[in-house]
XYZ file of C-alpha atoms in Angstrom:
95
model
C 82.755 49.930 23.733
C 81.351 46.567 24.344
C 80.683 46.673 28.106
C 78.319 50.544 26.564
C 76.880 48.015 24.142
C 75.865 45.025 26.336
C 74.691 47.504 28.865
C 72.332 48.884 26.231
C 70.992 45.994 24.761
C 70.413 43.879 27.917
C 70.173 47.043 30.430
C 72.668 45.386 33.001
C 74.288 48.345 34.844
C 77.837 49.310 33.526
C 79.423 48.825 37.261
C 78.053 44.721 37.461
C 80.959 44.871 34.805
C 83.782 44.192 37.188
C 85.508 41.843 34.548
C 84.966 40.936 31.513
C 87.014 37.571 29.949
C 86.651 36.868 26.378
C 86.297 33.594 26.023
C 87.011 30.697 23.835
C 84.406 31.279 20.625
C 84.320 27.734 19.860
C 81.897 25.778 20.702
C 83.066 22.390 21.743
C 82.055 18.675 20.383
C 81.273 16.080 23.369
C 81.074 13.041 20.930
C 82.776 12.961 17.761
C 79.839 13.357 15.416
C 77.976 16.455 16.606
C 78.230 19.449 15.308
C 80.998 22.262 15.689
C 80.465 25.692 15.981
C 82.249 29.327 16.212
C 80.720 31.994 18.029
C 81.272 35.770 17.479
C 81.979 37.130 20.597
C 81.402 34.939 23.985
C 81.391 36.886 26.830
C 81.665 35.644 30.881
C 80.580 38.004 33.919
C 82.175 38.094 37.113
C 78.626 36.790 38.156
C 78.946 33.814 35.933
C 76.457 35.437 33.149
C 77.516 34.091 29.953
C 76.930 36.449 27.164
C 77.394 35.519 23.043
C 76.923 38.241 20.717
C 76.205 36.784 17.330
C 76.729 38.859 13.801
C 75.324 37.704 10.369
C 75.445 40.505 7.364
C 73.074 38.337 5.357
C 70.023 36.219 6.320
C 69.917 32.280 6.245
C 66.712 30.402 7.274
C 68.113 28.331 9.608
C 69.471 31.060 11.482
C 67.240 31.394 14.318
C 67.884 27.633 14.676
C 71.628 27.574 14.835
C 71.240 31.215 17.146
C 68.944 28.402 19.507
C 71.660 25.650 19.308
C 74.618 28.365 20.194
C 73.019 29.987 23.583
C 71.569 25.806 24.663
C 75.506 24.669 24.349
C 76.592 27.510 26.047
C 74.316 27.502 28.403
C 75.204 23.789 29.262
C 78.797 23.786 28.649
C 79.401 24.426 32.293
C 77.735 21.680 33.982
C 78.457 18.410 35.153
C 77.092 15.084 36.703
C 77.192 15.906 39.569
C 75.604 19.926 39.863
C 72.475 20.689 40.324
C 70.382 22.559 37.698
C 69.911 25.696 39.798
C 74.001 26.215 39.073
C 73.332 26.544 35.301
C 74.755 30.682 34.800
C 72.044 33.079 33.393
C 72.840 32.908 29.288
C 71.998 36.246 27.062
C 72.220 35.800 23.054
C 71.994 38.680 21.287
C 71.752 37.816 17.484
């Protein structure tokens, strides 16, 4: 069911789907003092495409903001010094 629902919400064919890995839904602290977070669902292609799926049953007004701060981490989490920015992974949130 959730490889039918990513592939109708972000129209990426069913057979890119090769293997899907749940991953780890938290969202790690580099220093000490910044700010923690859980993800829903966190999702990583074959390809490298990260995906987060993110669920709220009742609206907050910083949502959007947090939804931001979610997909930048996790869209960084996977570099280092010494890559280059063309190795970031493609990073869908759907909220």
């Amino acid at each position: 069911m959730l490889i039918e629902f990513i592939s109708l919400v972000t129209g990426i064919k069913k057979e890119d789907f090769d293997e899907i890995k749940l991953q780890n839904k938290e969202i790690g602290k580099e220093y000490y003092d910044e700010k923690y977070g859980i993800v829903d669902v966190k999702v990583r292609l074959k390809s490298g495409v990260k995906i987060n799926i993110e669920m709220q049953n009742k609206y907050y007004s910083y949502y959007p903001k947090r939804s931001l701060y979610y997909w930048a981490k996790i869209f960084t989490e996977d570099i280092k010094e010494t890559n280059i920015y063309k190795e970031l992974h493609k990073t869908i949130s759907i909220c």
